[in-house]
Amino acid sequence: MSNRLHFDAVVIGAGFAGMFMLQRLRELGLRTRVLEAGSDVGGTWYWNRYPGARCDVESMEYSYSFDGALQQEWEWSERYSAQPEILKYAQYVADRFELRKDIQFQTKVVSAKWSEKASRWTVLTDTGERFECQFLITAVGCLSLPNRPKFPGDDEFAGQIYHTGLWPKAPVDFRGKRVGVIGTGSSAIQLVPLVAKDADRLFVFQRTPNYSLPAKNRKLDPVAVNRYKSRYDVYRRLARKAAVGIAAFPTPIKSALEVDDVERDLTYTHAWSAGSTGFSRAYIDIIRDEEANLTAAEFARARIRDAVKNKKVAEKLVPTYPIGTKRLCLDTGYFETFDRPNVDLVDVRSDPIVSLTREGLRTVSAEYALDAIVFATGFDAVTGPLQAIDIRNQFDQALSEKWKEGPQTYLGLMTSGFKNLFMITGPGSPSILVNVFVAIEQHVEWITQCLTHMRQENKSVIDAEETAERHWREEVDAIANRTLLAKANSWYVGANIEGKPRVFLPYAGGMAEYTAVCERVVAEGYSGFQMS
């Protein structure tokens, strides 16, 4: 195809960010097309269909707040919703607001180029179509480009290979099979207990053990749900003011070092029993101070040791890095799974994977016969999905070239030199460190307000200033360096991707503080931005 399709705005991605952006652009009267690689809405929850896939933010808060009737009529069944239910919610929203008529599915964006002369973007898809638009808005998600490590012999393996982030729609049957799971991050922690129940033999290949708390998931009580819904507006306001965008999380006021051992142990016991990632917020300095962090880490390590009867295996499952500096996980029986007779833990830090073979997988010291291999190896986070698209400015500079030493953005919303390109939850915004629904809604509302202002001021082009962008990068770095977050080898700094520059990707100052900065920028007449 060579046809050109003209729109006021093109949105890349039909996950929760893309759908809300579309709804707001419609209200502005902008002719919009959303381009989505999948065959339906849902984003993360469309692609991540692996057994056990579940949210780690409570369902009542992991949802849109922009429409009062929507949040009253939708019914969640569990405290932490599973992937099928979250996908149904996304589909329900798409149907309720008739969003699909402006979404083009099974269409992957390949490139985008800004024309200074026309003041428009030309967007090319893998279908050969060309879309021209005034505004290009990326809603590609922070965890949407799967990281699939390559090993010698990749093409030789005769069995099935899966990645948790690209799971097939049809159910996968592991009954009676020998399965290898590579990785022990969030996806593996959810997946492993369920695969272990079906597989004849399960080998879990672990490089770095992870902290995880019992999720204490349960069916929701209808009476409690109705009571919550009656105060939904209160909880939504609290979430907006909370550092991590979650109303249920405590706001710590004490240091872990200012209380005695008895009080501290009681606090940690209560936080652990709550079944929440808010454990790392039990005290104000857990993420800031190594000594304070050690008190929480030692408590968690003791709980892991308690959960596993095989003490030799238990020690391999105990993390040594500061708690909370990598994603804190929730599980249902993960550690206990390693006491099953059909489950083996393989430490690939001391015995690295050498290659795949026709029959399975080989480490330095052993060979494992496998029928299926699951890569639970995460994503090229935050910047990966953006840099996977060939986005170029008027000087033919690629976004990936500009960001070769690390991402440069102003507020995580725009990057200087790429006019009329907005990013929802881009690098330099709270994104992955907070409840993503709060982050999405705040960004979409800011972009909507900005576009409204441009129309009122008769402006058609906006760009971020280089100076503002540089100062924001310095601010993001400075805040991260005041914590322990930037020191860990996590995907927050790109440590899981070979050759990726080590830069702390999100803004760690909290959702409330970030929102205040964005509001101040607007109050100052969009300081740091140039409009023409």
XYZ file of C-alpha atoms in Angstrom:
532
model
C 0.000 0.000 0.000
C 1.083 3.592 -0.593
C -2.025 5.471 0.550
C -1.669 8.338 3.008
C -4.183 8.718 5.813
C -4.514 12.121 7.504
C -5.314 12.618 11.176
C -4.903 15.300 13.810
C -3.292 12.777 16.149
C -1.905 9.261 15.981
C -1.553 7.244 19.186
C 0.756 4.220 19.265
C -0.633 1.468 21.486
C -4.120 0.452 22.656
C -3.369 -0.448 26.242
C -4.865 1.503 29.123
C -2.803 4.596 28.234
C -3.759 4.580 24.562
C -7.444 4.013 25.260
C -7.704 6.890 27.729
C -5.716 9.170 25.414
C -8.116 8.350 22.596
C -11.104 9.130 24.786
C -9.678 12.533 25.730
C -8.629 13.418 22.165
C -12.159 12.676 21.012
C -13.469 15.136 23.590
C -11.165 17.765 22.078
C -12.656 17.023 18.674
C -9.339 15.783 17.245
C -9.527 13.196 14.494
C -7.478 10.364 15.971
C -6.269 6.937 14.980
C -4.764 4.465 17.441
C -2.359 1.915 15.966
C -2.018 -1.375 17.853
C 0.187 -4.380 17.055
C -2.125 -6.842 18.822
C -5.550 -8.011 17.727
C -7.359 -6.377 20.651
C -7.006 -3.787 23.409
C -5.270 -4.443 26.716
C -1.572 -3.784 26.151
C 0.414 -5.597 28.844
C -2.611 -7.706 29.720
C -3.132 -8.711 26.098
C 0.397 -10.079 25.681
C 1.185 -11.457 29.160
C -1.140 -14.478 29.294
C 1.218 -16.858 31.102
C -0.189 -19.047 33.899
C -0.472 -17.052 37.103
C -0.209 -13.601 35.495
C -1.722 -11.234 38.023
C -1.548 -7.601 39.086
C 0.324 -6.612 42.256
C -1.778 -3.485 42.858
C -5.150 -4.149 44.469
C -7.968 -4.321 41.932
C -10.029 -1.525 43.433
C -7.130 0.850 42.792
C -5.864 -0.698 39.553
C -8.528 0.880 37.383
C -9.589 4.112 35.719
C -10.887 6.962 37.848
C -11.889 9.332 35.035
C -15.498 8.140 34.821
C -17.586 7.800 37.984
C -20.207 5.555 36.415
C -17.545 3.195 35.052
C -15.917 2.649 38.408
C -19.284 2.010 40.031
C -20.556 -0.504 37.486
C -17.453 -2.660 37.019
C -17.145 -5.539 39.508
C -13.760 -7.045 40.431
C -13.806 -10.584 41.800
C -10.437 -10.768 43.611
C -8.160 -8.597 45.697
C -5.425 -8.962 43.068
C -6.941 -9.490 39.640
C -5.660 -12.133 37.262
C -4.798 -11.406 33.632
C -8.074 -12.696 32.116
C -10.157 -10.412 34.315
C -7.994 -7.340 33.645
C -8.186 -8.028 29.915
C -11.983 -8.279 30.180
C -11.969 -4.920 31.950
C -9.975 -3.358 29.099
C -12.396 -4.855 26.580
C -15.354 -3.612 28.590
C -13.964 -0.059 28.589
C -13.344 -0.240 24.832
C -16.940 -1.353 24.253
C -18.483 1.092 26.701
C -16.839 4.119 25.065
C -16.951 2.668 21.531
C -13.201 3.037 21.193
C -12.529 0.264 18.698
C -13.861 2.218 15.722
C -10.815 4.507 16.024
C -8.295 1.712 16.714
C -6.516 -0.152 13.939
C -5.401 -3.559 15.214
C -2.655 -5.876 13.955
C -0.759 -2.819 12.812
C 2.788 -2.298 14.012
C 4.414 1.127 13.747
C 7.784 0.818 12.029
C 8.904 4.438 11.777
C 7.883 8.053 12.249
C 9.488 11.138 10.653
C 8.822 14.807 11.409
C 8.545 17.244 8.515
C 9.464 20.792 9.489
C 7.965 22.158 6.282
C 4.590 20.494 6.788
C 4.727 20.557 10.618
C 3.472 16.996 10.594
C 4.567 13.470 11.379
C 4.578 10.738 8.774
C 4.050 7.360 10.421
C 4.826 4.149 8.514
C 3.396 0.771 9.542
C 4.333 -2.805 8.752
C 1.222 -2.966 6.554
C 2.747 -0.327 4.266
C 0.237 2.353 5.238
C 1.326 5.958 5.839
C -0.393 8.086 8.419
C 0.150 11.834 8.558
C -0.651 13.674 11.765
C 0.030 16.887 13.640
C 0.594 15.159 16.983
C 2.212 11.794 17.628
C 1.590 10.280 21.062
C 3.326 7.129 22.247
C 1.397 4.848 24.596
C 3.704 1.889 24.101
C 4.037 0.938 27.777
C 7.165 0.611 29.888
C 7.282 -3.193 29.926
C 6.291 -4.211 26.410
C 9.520 -5.157 24.582
C 10.427 -8.684 25.754
C 14.062 -9.396 26.556
C 14.982 -12.771 25.066
C 18.640 -13.659 25.729
C 20.303 -15.510 22.875
C 22.338 -18.647 23.510
C 24.408 -20.786 21.168
C 22.240 -23.553 19.775
C 19.037 -21.475 19.872
C 17.871 -23.006 16.603
C 18.714 -26.556 17.613
C 16.254 -27.089 20.456
C 13.557 -29.535 19.338
C 11.020 -28.595 22.033
C 8.779 -25.591 22.538
C 10.114 -22.151 23.520
C 7.953 -19.517 25.219
C 8.438 -16.026 26.626
C 6.153 -14.842 29.422
C 5.722 -11.484 27.676
C 4.617 -13.092 24.382
C 2.464 -15.941 25.605
C 0.231 -17.739 23.081
C -3.526 -17.249 23.256
C -4.192 -20.986 23.293
C -3.592 -22.690 26.653
C -0.207 -24.376 27.016
C -0.292 -27.882 28.458
C 2.769 -28.777 30.537
C 1.328 -32.027 31.893
C 3.892 -34.816 31.895
C 6.598 -32.596 30.410
C 10.085 -31.619 31.467
C 10.103 -27.833 31.667
C 12.883 -25.318 32.176
C 12.109 -21.793 33.388
C 14.907 -19.268 32.898
C 14.633 -16.296 35.257
C 13.249 -15.682 38.736
C 11.712 -12.225 38.448
C 8.062 -11.260 38.873
C 6.731 -13.352 35.971
C 8.578 -16.488 37.042
C 7.463 -16.064 40.644
C 3.845 -16.122 39.469
C 4.358 -18.842 36.862
C 6.526 -21.421 38.653
C 4.014 -22.688 41.270
C 1.411 -23.431 38.589
C 3.810 -25.087 36.138
C 5.196 -27.204 38.974
C 1.746 -28.697 39.581
C 1.495 -29.953 35.989
C 5.031 -30.654 34.832
C 6.644 -34.024 35.304
C 9.880 -32.196 36.131
C 10.600 -28.498 36.502
C 14.036 -26.902 36.463
C 14.215 -23.253 37.531
C 17.396 -21.561 36.308
C 18.163 -18.698 38.694
C 20.848 -16.058 38.358
C 19.618 -13.657 41.054
C 17.143 -14.607 43.782
C 14.265 -12.228 44.374
C 12.367 -10.909 47.370
C 8.715 -11.877 47.345
C 5.895 -11.673 49.901
C 2.816 -13.888 50.210
C 0.085 -12.086 48.260
C -2.718 -13.175 50.591
C -5.030 -12.963 47.598
C -8.729 -13.590 48.212
C -12.181 -13.188 46.770
C -13.593 -9.727 47.378
C -16.452 -9.294 49.822
C -19.375 -7.551 48.026
C -20.268 -5.604 51.163
C -16.712 -4.299 51.529
C -16.621 -3.465 47.815
C -19.820 -1.412 48.032
C -18.474 0.398 51.072
C -15.276 1.165 49.169
C -17.197 2.365 46.120
C -19.216 4.741 48.278
C -15.949 6.505 49.125
C -14.213 6.030 45.781
C -13.687 9.760 45.323
C -11.861 9.945 48.662
C -9.569 7.028 47.821
C -8.811 8.425 44.383
C -7.746 11.755 45.890
C -5.557 9.939 48.417
C -3.941 7.940 45.624
C -3.088 11.116 43.715
C -1.410 12.524 46.828
C 0.411 9.289 47.720
C 4.039 8.853 46.749
C 3.384 5.615 44.852
C -0.145 6.417 43.696
C -1.779 3.857 45.993
C -4.202 5.043 48.659
C -3.879 1.820 50.673
C -0.138 2.200 51.181
C 0.995 3.724 54.454
C 2.770 7.055 54.579
C 5.779 6.270 56.782
C 6.818 8.836 59.369
C 9.355 6.939 61.457
C 12.892 5.760 60.823
C 13.616 2.058 61.149
C 16.559 3.054 63.314
C 14.669 5.128 65.867
C 12.590 2.262 67.271
C 13.644 -0.749 69.312
C 13.878 -4.289 67.982
C 10.521 -5.364 69.413
C 8.552 -2.510 67.844
C 10.354 -2.883 64.542
C 9.675 -6.630 64.421
C 5.981 -6.059 65.132
C 5.807 -3.451 62.366
C 7.472 -5.754 59.856
C 5.302 -8.692 60.894
C 2.166 -6.621 60.345
C 3.407 -5.326 56.980
C 4.400 -8.822 55.856
C 1.058 -10.267 56.908
C -0.783 -7.593 54.919
C 0.306 -9.202 51.643
C 1.381 -6.013 49.916
C 4.431 -4.526 48.218
C 3.960 -1.671 50.687
C 6.266 -3.668 52.991
C 9.216 -1.591 51.774
C 7.389 1.549 52.973
C 7.026 0.402 56.579
C 9.623 3.018 57.539
C 10.645 6.250 55.880
C 14.277 5.313 55.310
C 14.174 1.712 54.058
C 14.952 2.794 50.490
C 17.290 5.600 51.561
C 19.590 4.188 54.199
C 21.606 0.950 54.033
C 21.432 0.284 57.766
C 17.678 0.819 57.847
C 17.263 -1.306 54.737
C 19.206 -4.138 56.334
C 16.629 -4.425 59.119
C 13.855 -5.002 56.561
C 15.993 -7.237 54.358
C 16.981 -9.499 57.244
C 13.336 -9.859 58.268
C 12.394 -10.868 54.707
C 15.322 -13.272 54.424
C 14.239 -15.006 57.613
C 10.715 -15.457 56.210
C 12.125 -17.030 53.033
C 14.217 -19.436 55.102
C 11.109 -20.317 57.111
C 9.117 -21.050 53.949
C 11.511 -23.644 52.491
C 12.142 -26.877 54.372
C 15.225 -27.823 52.337
C 17.700 -25.457 53.998
C 20.358 -25.858 51.310
C 17.856 -24.776 48.673
C 16.515 -22.055 50.945
C 19.913 -20.373 51.130
C 20.074 -20.244 47.332
C 16.706 -18.471 47.313
C 17.753 -15.772 49.786
C 18.584 -12.441 48.090
C 21.660 -10.521 49.210
C 20.912 -7.104 47.717
C 18.977 -4.366 49.587
C 15.252 -5.045 49.634
C 13.058 -2.840 47.447
C 15.879 -1.793 45.108
C 14.566 -4.285 42.578
C 10.886 -4.862 41.996
C 9.340 -6.325 45.120
C 7.088 -9.241 44.178
C 3.992 -10.955 45.523
C 3.452 -14.700 45.261
C 1.204 -17.614 46.101
C 3.359 -20.500 47.273
C 6.465 -19.636 45.263
C 9.140 -20.520 47.820
C 7.238 -23.566 49.067
C 7.254 -24.907 45.495
C 10.968 -25.688 45.787
C 10.214 -28.391 48.355
C 8.290 -30.359 45.731
C 10.117 -33.524 44.603
C 9.678 -32.623 40.916
C 11.265 -29.151 41.203
C 14.988 -28.383 40.967
C 16.695 -25.014 41.471
C 19.759 -24.447 39.288
C 22.108 -21.605 40.227
C 23.343 -20.266 36.889
C 25.516 -17.646 38.516
C 27.870 -20.376 39.739
C 27.002 -22.757 36.870
C 26.197 -20.562 33.827
C 24.096 -21.621 30.855
C 26.429 -22.471 27.976
C 23.977 -23.329 25.205
C 20.699 -24.812 24.152
C 20.884 -28.266 22.592
C 18.475 -30.372 20.587
C 17.477 -32.198 23.755
C 17.443 -29.272 26.153
C 19.913 -26.977 27.853
C 23.552 -27.243 28.890
C 25.319 -25.456 31.729
C 29.033 -25.566 32.433
C 28.705 -28.682 34.568
C 25.498 -30.425 33.484
C 22.977 -31.052 30.733
C 19.200 -30.902 31.236
C 16.750 -32.783 29.038
C 13.718 -30.555 28.414
C 10.497 -30.630 26.405
C 9.801 -26.900 26.859
C 11.754 -23.801 27.835
C 10.113 -20.694 29.270
C 12.050 -17.436 29.152
C 10.858 -15.381 32.124
C 13.596 -12.867 31.413
C 11.674 -9.623 31.524
C 11.829 -6.641 29.225
C 13.981 -3.937 27.731
C 12.182 -1.562 30.026
C 10.954 2.010 29.524
C 13.217 3.090 26.654
C 13.222 -0.188 24.709
C 9.703 0.075 23.255
C 10.326 3.674 22.138
C 13.713 2.993 20.591
C 12.366 -0.057 18.773
C 10.500 2.393 16.513
C 12.614 4.406 14.072
C 11.501 7.860 15.228
C 13.348 10.710 13.518
C 13.249 14.489 13.796
C 13.595 17.153 11.104
C 17.383 16.653 10.994
C 16.953 12.911 10.403
C 18.303 12.230 13.886
C 16.915 9.005 15.317
C 15.569 8.969 18.853
C 17.795 5.958 19.539
C 20.815 8.004 18.454
C 19.906 10.919 20.692
C 19.449 8.515 23.597
C 22.547 6.377 22.991
C 24.032 7.562 26.326
C 20.682 7.323 28.074
C 17.237 8.910 27.726
C 16.859 12.670 27.779
C 13.377 14.015 28.382
C 11.606 16.926 29.966
C 9.245 15.550 32.628
C 9.158 12.244 30.766
C 6.613 13.906 28.465
C 8.726 15.196 25.570
C 12.290 15.063 24.296
C 13.919 18.182 22.857
C 14.205 18.340 19.083
C 11.266 16.000 18.474
C 8.401 18.397 18.026
C 4.787 17.460 18.729
C 5.894 14.066 20.084
C 4.359 13.274 23.462
C 5.217 10.239 25.584
C 2.835 8.720 28.121
C 4.828 7.424 31.134
C 8.109 8.059 29.345
C 11.576 7.885 30.948
C 11.993 10.548 33.588
C 8.434 10.182 34.891
C 7.222 8.064 37.861
C 5.851 5.354 35.514
C 7.011 1.943 36.773
C 7.590 3.074 40.366
C 3.936 3.914 40.994
C 0.416 2.658 40.308
C 0.504 2.894 36.534
C -3.165 3.912 36.289
C -2.468 7.050 38.321
C 0.625 7.778 36.217
C -1.296 7.251 32.966
C -4.236 9.423 33.934
C -1.982 12.239 35.126
C -0.003 12.219 31.861
C -3.041 11.982 29.607
C -4.748 14.821 31.460
C -1.599 16.969 31.229
C -1.278 16.350 27.477
C -4.977 17.116 26.999
C -4.621 20.358 28.939
C -1.543 21.283 26.899
C -3.286 20.674 23.564
C -6.252 22.738 24.750
C -3.900 25.587 25.689
C -2.182 25.419 22.292
C -5.517 25.678 20.512
C -6.549 28.660 22.639
C -3.238 30.407 21.960
C -3.342 29.547 18.245
C -0.141 27.486 18.518
C 0.433 24.406 16.387
C 3.932 23.213 17.359
C 5.480 22.438 20.759
C 8.990 21.343 21.712
C 10.912 20.877 24.946
C 13.825 23.228 25.588
C 17.290 21.659 25.765
C 18.128 23.508 28.977
C 14.960 22.353 30.716
C 15.599 18.819 29.536
C 19.147 18.830 30.848
C 18.070 20.204 34.231
C 15.337 17.575 34.483
C 17.808 14.768 33.787
C 20.015 16.160 36.550
C 17.023 16.287 38.900
C 16.014 12.685 38.112
C 19.586 11.517 38.719
C 19.968 13.518 41.922
C 16.769 12.115 43.443
C 17.663 8.545 42.493
C 21.158 8.940 43.937
C 19.701 9.965 47.278
C 18.213 6.466 47.472
C 19.553 2.934 47.198
C 17.602 2.388 43.962
C 20.284 3.591 41.580
C 22.913 1.285 43.109
C 21.208 -2.028 42.362
C 21.730 -3.965 39.137
C 18.067 -3.832 38.190
C 16.084 -3.169 35.061
C 15.385 0.250 36.588
C 18.910 1.115 35.371
C 18.894 -1.157 32.315
C 21.278 -3.678 33.902
C 19.381 -6.612 32.382
C 20.161 -5.534 28.804
C 23.688 -6.008 27.514
C 25.184 -2.745 26.275
C 22.360 -0.552 27.592
C 23.691 2.634 29.234
C 23.368 2.579 32.998
C 20.887 5.368 33.707
C 18.137 5.377 36.307
C 15.049 5.435 34.095
C 12.036 6.562 36.182
C 11.543 9.573 38.441
C 11.895 8.430 42.060
C 10.568 11.532 43.801
C 7.033 10.194 44.092
C 3.767 10.750 42.241
C 2.593 13.684 44.349
C 5.840 15.632 44.002
C 6.008 14.926 40.273
C 2.428 16.103 39.767
C 3.238 19.309 41.640
C 6.180 19.949 39.291
C 3.966 19.429 36.233
C 1.322 21.765 37.627
C 3.945 24.413 38.365
C 5.208 24.204 34.780
C 1.664 24.896 33.526
C 1.162 27.736 36.001
C 4.371 29.341 34.695
C 3.011 29.349 31.161
C 4.487 25.982 30.186
C 7.977 26.871 31.291
C 10.595 24.702 29.658
C 8.524 24.313 26.502
C 8.543 26.350 23.304
C 5.331 26.844 21.338
C 5.055 28.359 17.886
